[in-house]
PDB file of C-alpha atoms in Angstrom:
ATOM      1  CA  MET A 659      58.636 142.988 129.236  1.00 42.00           C
ATOM      2  CA  ARG A 660      58.204 145.237 126.199  1.00 42.00           C
ATOM      3  CA  LEU A 661      60.862 147.628 127.600  1.00 36.00           C
ATOM      4  CA  PHE A 662      63.261 144.679 128.053  1.00 34.00           C
ATOM      5  CA  ILE A 663      62.794 143.613 124.404  1.00 35.00           C
ATOM      6  CA  ILE A 664      63.342 147.184 123.127  1.00 33.00           C
ATOM      7  CA  ALA A 665      66.484 147.535 125.264  1.00 36.00           C
ATOM      8  CA  SER A 666      67.806 144.178 124.033  1.00 40.00           C
ATOM      9  CA  LEU A 667      67.221 145.137 120.389  1.00 33.00           C
ATOM     10  CA  ALA A 668      68.905 148.496 120.927  1.00 37.00           C
ATOM     11  CA  CYS A 669      71.973 146.822 122.496  1.00 39.00           C
ATOM     12  CA  THR A 670      72.144 144.276 119.676  1.00 37.00           C
ATOM     13  CA  ALA A 671      71.952 147.050 117.063  1.00 36.00           C
ATOM     14  CA  PHE A 672      74.648 149.067 118.892  1.00 33.00           C
ATOM     15  CA  VAL A 673      77.019 146.100 119.113  1.00 36.00           C
ATOM     16  CA  GLY A 674      76.352 145.293 115.458  1.00 38.00           C
ATOM     17  CA  LEU A 675      77.150 148.874 114.412  1.00 35.00           C
ATOM     18  CA  GLN A 676      80.368 148.829 116.430  1.00 39.00           C
ATOM     19  CA  GLY A 677      81.449 145.625 114.719  1.00 38.00           C
ATOM     20  CA  THR A 678      80.734 147.223 111.338  1.00 36.00           C
ATOM     21  CA  ALA A 679      82.769 150.320 112.228  1.00 36.00           C
ATOM     22  CA  ILE A 680      85.687 148.179 113.324  1.00 36.00           C
ATOM     23  CA  ALA A 681      85.559 146.097 110.154  1.00 40.00           C
ATOM     24  CA  GLN A 682      85.484 149.232 107.966  1.00 44.00           C
ATOM     25  CA  SER A 683      88.428 150.928 109.687  1.00 46.00           C
ATOM     26  CA  ALA A 684      91.088 148.638 108.262  1.00 60.00           C
ATOM     27  CA  ASP A 685      93.607 151.374 107.429  1.00 69.00           C
ATOM     28  CA  GLU A 686      97.127 150.420 108.377  1.00 78.00           C
ATOM     29  CA  PHE A 687      99.804 152.668 109.868  1.00 80.00           C
ATOM     30  CA  ILE A 688     103.568 152.278 109.691  1.00 82.00           C
ATOM     31  CA  THR A 689     105.412 154.268 112.381  1.00 87.00           C
ATOM     32  CA  VAL A 690     109.142 154.868 112.838  1.00 88.00           C
ATOM     33  CA  SER A 691     111.082 156.796 115.442  1.00 92.00           C
ATOM     34  CA  GLY A 692     112.637 160.109 114.479  1.00 93.00           C
ATOM     35  CA  SER A 693     115.906 158.492 115.539  1.00 94.00           C
ATOM     36  CA  ILE A 694     116.265 157.302 111.912  1.00 93.00           C
ATOM     37  CA  CYS A 695     116.883 160.922 110.854  1.00 94.00           C
ATOM     38  CA  LYS A 696     120.382 162.136 110.066  1.00 94.00           C
ATOM     39  CA  ALA A 697     121.880 165.593 109.707  1.00 93.00           C
ATOM     40  CA  THR A 698     122.568 166.359 106.034  1.00 89.00           C
ATOM     41  CA  ALA A 699     125.947 167.790 107.067  1.00 83.00           C
ATOM     42  CA  PRO A 700     127.618 164.816 108.793  1.00 77.00           C
ATOM     43  CA  GLY A 701     129.650 165.296 111.912  1.00 76.00           C
ATOM     44  CA  ASN A 702     127.391 167.856 113.599  1.00 81.00           C
ATOM     45  CA  PRO A 703     127.817 167.061 117.308  1.00 84.00           C
ATOM     46  CA  ASP A 704     124.740 169.116 118.231  1.00 89.00           C
ATOM     47  CA  PHE A 705     122.372 166.968 116.167  1.00 92.00           C
ATOM     48  CA  VAL A 706     121.641 164.191 118.632  1.00 93.00           C
ATOM     49  CA  THR A 707     119.856 160.914 117.922  1.00 92.00           C
ATOM     50  CA  LYS A 708     117.998 159.409 120.860  1.00 91.00           C
ATOM     51  CA  ALA A 709     115.582 156.514 121.291  1.00 88.00           C
ATOM     52  CA  ILE A 710     112.681 158.970 121.220  1.00 88.00           C
ATOM     53  CA  GLY A 711     113.752 160.909 118.130  1.00 94.00           C
ATOM     54  CA  SER A 712     116.396 163.250 116.777  1.00 96.00           C
ATOM     55  CA  ARG A 713     117.148 166.673 118.195  1.00 95.00           C
ATOM     56  CA  ASN A 714     118.881 169.865 117.163  1.00 95.00           C
ATOM     57  CA  GLU A 715     120.571 170.948 120.392  1.00 94.00           C
ATOM     58  CA  SER A 716     122.675 173.613 118.642  1.00 90.00           C
ATOM     59  CA  THR A 717     122.306 177.379 118.357  1.00 90.00           C
ATOM     60  CA  THR A 718     121.958 177.216 114.546  1.00 92.00           C
ATOM     61  CA  GLY A 719     119.586 175.521 112.130  1.00 93.00           C
ATOM     62  CA  VAL A 720     120.216 171.948 110.997  1.00 94.00           C
ATOM     63  CA  PHE A 721     118.817 170.125 107.956  1.00 95.00           C
ATOM     64  CA  ALA A 722     117.734 166.602 108.883  1.00 96.00           C
ATOM     65  CA  ILE A 723     116.676 163.935 106.402  1.00 95.00           C
ATOM     66  CA  CYS A 724     114.492 161.023 107.421  1.00 95.00           C
ATOM     67  CA  PRO A 725     113.920 158.028 105.161  1.00 91.00           C
ATOM     68  CA  LEU A 726     110.512 156.544 105.745  1.00 84.00           C
ATOM     69  CA  ASN A 727     111.081 152.930 104.781  1.00 70.00           C
ATOM     70  CA  LEU A 728     107.703 151.679 103.664  1.00 63.00           C
ATOM     71  CA  ASP A 729     106.557 148.280 102.540  1.00 56.00           C
ATOM     72  CA  PRO A 730     105.547 148.802  98.896  1.00 51.00           C
ATOM     73  CA  THR A 731     102.917 146.076  99.208  1.00 47.00           C
ATOM     74  CA  PRO A 732     101.195 146.580 102.556  1.00 48.00           C
ATOM     75  CA  SER A 733      99.263 143.676 103.977  1.00 46.00           C
ATOM     76  CA  ASN A 734      95.933 145.310 103.151  1.00 42.00           C
ATOM     77  CA  GLY A 735      96.885 145.712  99.485  1.00 45.00           C
ATOM     78  CA  GLY A 736      96.567 149.499  99.693  1.00 53.00           C
ATOM     79  CA  ALA A 737      98.576 152.556  98.840  1.00 72.00           C
ATOM     80  CA  ILE A 738      99.992 155.269 101.062  1.00 81.00           C
ATOM     81  CA  SER A 739      97.252 157.850 101.615  1.00 86.00           C
ATOM     82  CA  ALA A 740      99.034 160.148 104.075  1.00 91.00           C
ATOM     83  CA  ILE A 741     102.537 160.853 105.382  1.00 93.00           C
ATOM     84  CA  PHE A 742     103.028 162.462 108.796  1.00 95.00           C
ATOM     85  CA  ALA A 743     105.932 163.974 110.748  1.00 95.00           C
ATOM     86  CA  ALA A 744     105.635 164.822 114.446  1.00 95.00           C
ATOM     87  CA  LEU A 745     108.022 167.551 115.587  1.00 96.00           C
ATOM     88  CA  ASN A 746     108.650 169.035 118.999  1.00 94.00           C
ATOM     89  CA  SER A 747     110.111 171.999 120.842  1.00 95.00           C
ATOM     90  CA  LEU A 748     112.908 171.074 123.226  1.00 93.00           C
ATOM     91  CA  ASP A 749     112.826 174.363 125.123  1.00 93.00           C
ATOM     92  CA  GLY A 750     109.047 174.910 125.142  1.00 92.00           C
ATOM     93  CA  ALA A 751     109.361 178.050 122.997  1.00 94.00           C
ATOM     94  CA  SER A 752     107.550 178.560 119.701  1.00 95.00           C
ATOM     95  CA  HIS A 753     109.537 177.653 116.580  1.00 96.00           C
ATOM     96  CA  ASP A 754     108.748 177.618 112.881  1.00 95.00           C
ATOM     97  CA  VAL A 755     110.009 174.470 111.154  1.00 96.00           C
ATOM     98  CA  ARG A 756     109.878 173.810 107.393  1.00 97.00           C
ATOM     99  CA  CYS A 757     109.575 170.224 106.219  1.00 97.00           C
ATOM    100  CA  THR A 758     109.605 168.740 102.740  1.00 97.00           C
ATOM    101  CA  ALA A 759     108.194 165.333 101.875  1.00 95.00           C
ATOM    102  CA  VAL A 760     109.593 163.696  98.748  1.00 93.00           C
ATOM    103  CA  ILE A 761     107.976 160.758  97.019  1.00 89.00           C
ATOM    104  CA  GLY A 762     109.589 158.636  94.378  1.00 83.00           C
ATOM    105  CA  SER A 763     108.510 155.895  92.062  1.00 77.00           C
ATOM    106  CA  LEU A 764     110.140 152.576  91.276  1.00 76.00           C
ATOM    107  CA  VAL A 765     109.559 153.599  87.648  1.00 76.00           C
ATOM    108  CA  ARG A 766     112.772 155.536  87.096  1.00 73.00           C
ATOM    109  CA  SER A 767     111.312 157.693  84.299  1.00 75.00           C
ATOM    110  CA  ILE A 768     108.919 159.313  86.822  1.00 77.00           C
ATOM    111  CA  PRO A 769     110.791 162.111  88.635  1.00 86.00           C
ATOM    112  CA  PRO A 770     110.562 162.594  92.408  1.00 90.00           C
ATOM    113  CA  THR A 771     107.807 164.935  93.626  1.00 91.00           C
ATOM    114  CA  TYR A 772     108.334 167.456  96.453  1.00 95.00           C
ATOM    115  CA  SER A 773     105.926 169.196  98.838  1.00 96.00           C
ATOM    116  CA  THR A 774     107.117 171.716 101.444  1.00 97.00           C
ATOM    117  CA  LYS A 775     105.072 172.867 104.430  1.00 97.00           C
ATOM    118  CA  PRO A 776     105.631 175.155 107.422  1.00 96.00           C
ATOM    119  CA  VAL A 777     105.131 173.534 110.810  1.00 93.00           C
ATOM    120  CA  PRO A 778     104.670 175.669 113.943  1.00 94.00           C
ATOM    121  CA  VAL A 779     105.853 173.895 117.104  1.00 95.00           C
ATOM    122  CA  ASP A 780     105.599 174.981 120.711  1.00 92.00           C
ATOM    123  CA  SER A 781     105.197 173.534 124.207  1.00 87.00           C
ATOM    124  CA  ASN A 782     101.828 171.957 123.330  1.00 86.00           C
ATOM    125  CA  PRO A 783     102.509 168.248 122.647  1.00 76.00           C
ATOM    126  CA  ASP A 784      99.762 168.247 119.993  1.00 77.00           C
ATOM    127  CA  SER A 785     101.433 170.998 117.977  1.00 85.00           C
ATOM    128  CA  GLY A 786     104.046 170.237 115.382  1.00 92.00           C
ATOM    129  CA  VAL A 787     102.318 167.524 113.370  1.00 94.00           C
ATOM    130  CA  VAL A 788     102.416 167.969 109.611  1.00 95.00           C
ATOM    131  CA  ALA A 789     100.585 165.790 107.088  1.00 95.00           C
ATOM    132  CA  TRP A 790     100.912 165.271 103.351  1.00 95.00           C
ATOM    133  CA  THR A 791      98.192 163.664 101.226  1.00 92.00           C
ATOM    134  CA  ALA A 792      97.781 162.914  97.515  1.00 90.00           C
ATOM    135  CA  ALA A 793      96.576 166.493  96.924  1.00 93.00           C
ATOM    136  CA  ASP A 794      99.987 167.800  98.078  1.00 95.00           C
ATOM    137  CA  PHE A 795     101.664 165.875  95.247  1.00 91.00           C
ATOM    138  CA  GLY A 796      99.211 166.774  92.484  1.00 89.00           C
ATOM    139  CA  GLY A 797      96.934 163.812  93.087  1.00 87.00           C
ATOM    140  CA  VAL A 798      93.245 163.435  93.829  1.00 85.00           C
ATOM    141  CA  PRO A 799      92.227 164.405  97.389  1.00 82.00           C
ATOM    142  CA  GLY A 800      91.416 161.293  99.439  1.00 79.00           C
ATOM    143  CA  ALA A 801      93.184 158.924  97.023  1.00 82.00           C
ATOM    144  CA  GLY A 802      96.403 157.019  97.500  1.00 82.00           C
ATOM    145  CA  ILE A 803      99.634 158.922  96.827  1.00 84.00           C
ATOM    146  CA  LEU A 804     100.783 157.704  93.418  1.00 79.00           C
ATOM    147  CA  GLY A 805     104.524 157.211  93.029  1.00 77.00           C
ATOM    148  CA  SER A 806     105.154 156.826  96.767  1.00 76.00           C
ATOM    149  CA  ALA A 807     107.225 153.643  96.616  1.00 75.00           C
ATOM    150  CA  TRP A 808     109.981 155.493  98.469  1.00 81.00           C
ATOM    151  CA  THR A 809     109.510 158.477 100.710  1.00 87.00           C
ATOM    152  CA  THR A 810     111.705 160.843 102.678  1.00 92.00           C
ATOM    153  CA  VAL A 811     110.989 163.824 104.903  1.00 96.00           C
ATOM    154  CA  THR A 812     113.577 166.592 105.238  1.00 96.00           C
ATOM    155  CA  CYS A 813     113.189 169.339 107.838  1.00 97.00           C
ATOM    156  CA  LEU A 814     115.123 172.515 108.538  1.00 96.00           C
ATOM    157  CA  LEU A 815     115.192 172.292 112.327  1.00 96.00           C
ATOM    158  CA  PRO A 816     115.742 175.583 114.143  1.00 96.00           C
ATOM    159  CA  PRO A 817     117.743 175.404 117.370  1.00 96.00           C
ATOM    160  CA  GLN A 818     116.035 173.442 120.157  1.00 95.00           C
ATOM    161  CA  THR A 819     113.610 171.487 117.956  1.00 96.00           C
ATOM    162  CA  GLY A 820     113.360 167.811 117.137  1.00 96.00           C
ATOM    163  CA  ILE A 821     111.663 165.122 115.097  1.00 96.00           C
ATOM    164  CA  ALA A 822     109.839 162.675 117.359  1.00 95.00           C
ATOM    165  CA  LEU A 823     108.401 160.264 114.811  1.00 93.00           C
ATOM    166  CA  LEU A 824     107.241 159.690 111.261  1.00 93.00           C
ATOM    167  CA  TYR A 825     104.334 157.616 110.111  1.00 90.00           C
ATOM    168  CA  ALA A 826     102.359 156.736 107.021  1.00 89.00           C
ATOM    169  CA  LYS A 827      98.762 155.647 106.560  1.00 87.00           C
ATOM    170  CA  TYR A 828      97.833 153.080 103.958  1.00 78.00           C
ATOM    171  CA  LYS A 829      94.529 153.398 102.132  1.00 63.00           C
ATOM    172  CA  GLN A 830      92.608 150.155 101.997  1.00 57.00           C
ATOM    173  CA  ASP A 831      91.833 148.640  98.586  1.00 54.00           C
ATOM    174  CA  ALA A 832      93.955 151.092  96.586  1.00 48.00           C
ATOM    175  CA  PRO A 833      96.637 150.055  94.131  1.00 48.00           C
ATOM    176  CA  PRO A 834     100.091 149.646  95.712  1.00 47.00           C
ATOM    177  CA  PRO A 835     102.634 152.452  95.278  1.00 48.00           C
ATOM    178  CA  GLN A 836     104.679 152.439  92.071  1.00 47.00           C
TER     179      GLN A 836
END
């Protein structure tokens, strides 16, 4: 009987801890397909937009710009805490991609802020993800990204690379972006 009571208490504690973990993980993600991206030089027939993203099918590099349309007042009342871009290799070969995230404020006197990062991509589906946080824009690590009311990601895509998706994470209980 004593073993039954101990087991019951342990299960109750475990379920209670799981409920607490779920309640504390209230971060919100906004995800968009890479199909929103456009070549910065219009009319490039080798930059192809598909339902699963945008692709550089050419033999030369292409600049692609992707607006990440974010709700400036997310439902959890938070601020953007991270911006992500997921890139891929179309031919399975290794490629070096350079991406720049730009944040801008609704306060027009605050200039846009840029952060460029290299992104190695290859045949591994988990490769090619790049992340920007507040620290990349001069902010406090772990905080919301101030001045991120509008955001874009621009990548120089080598031949046979693509942008699968973009997403942003909102930090719970942080002030909304400016």
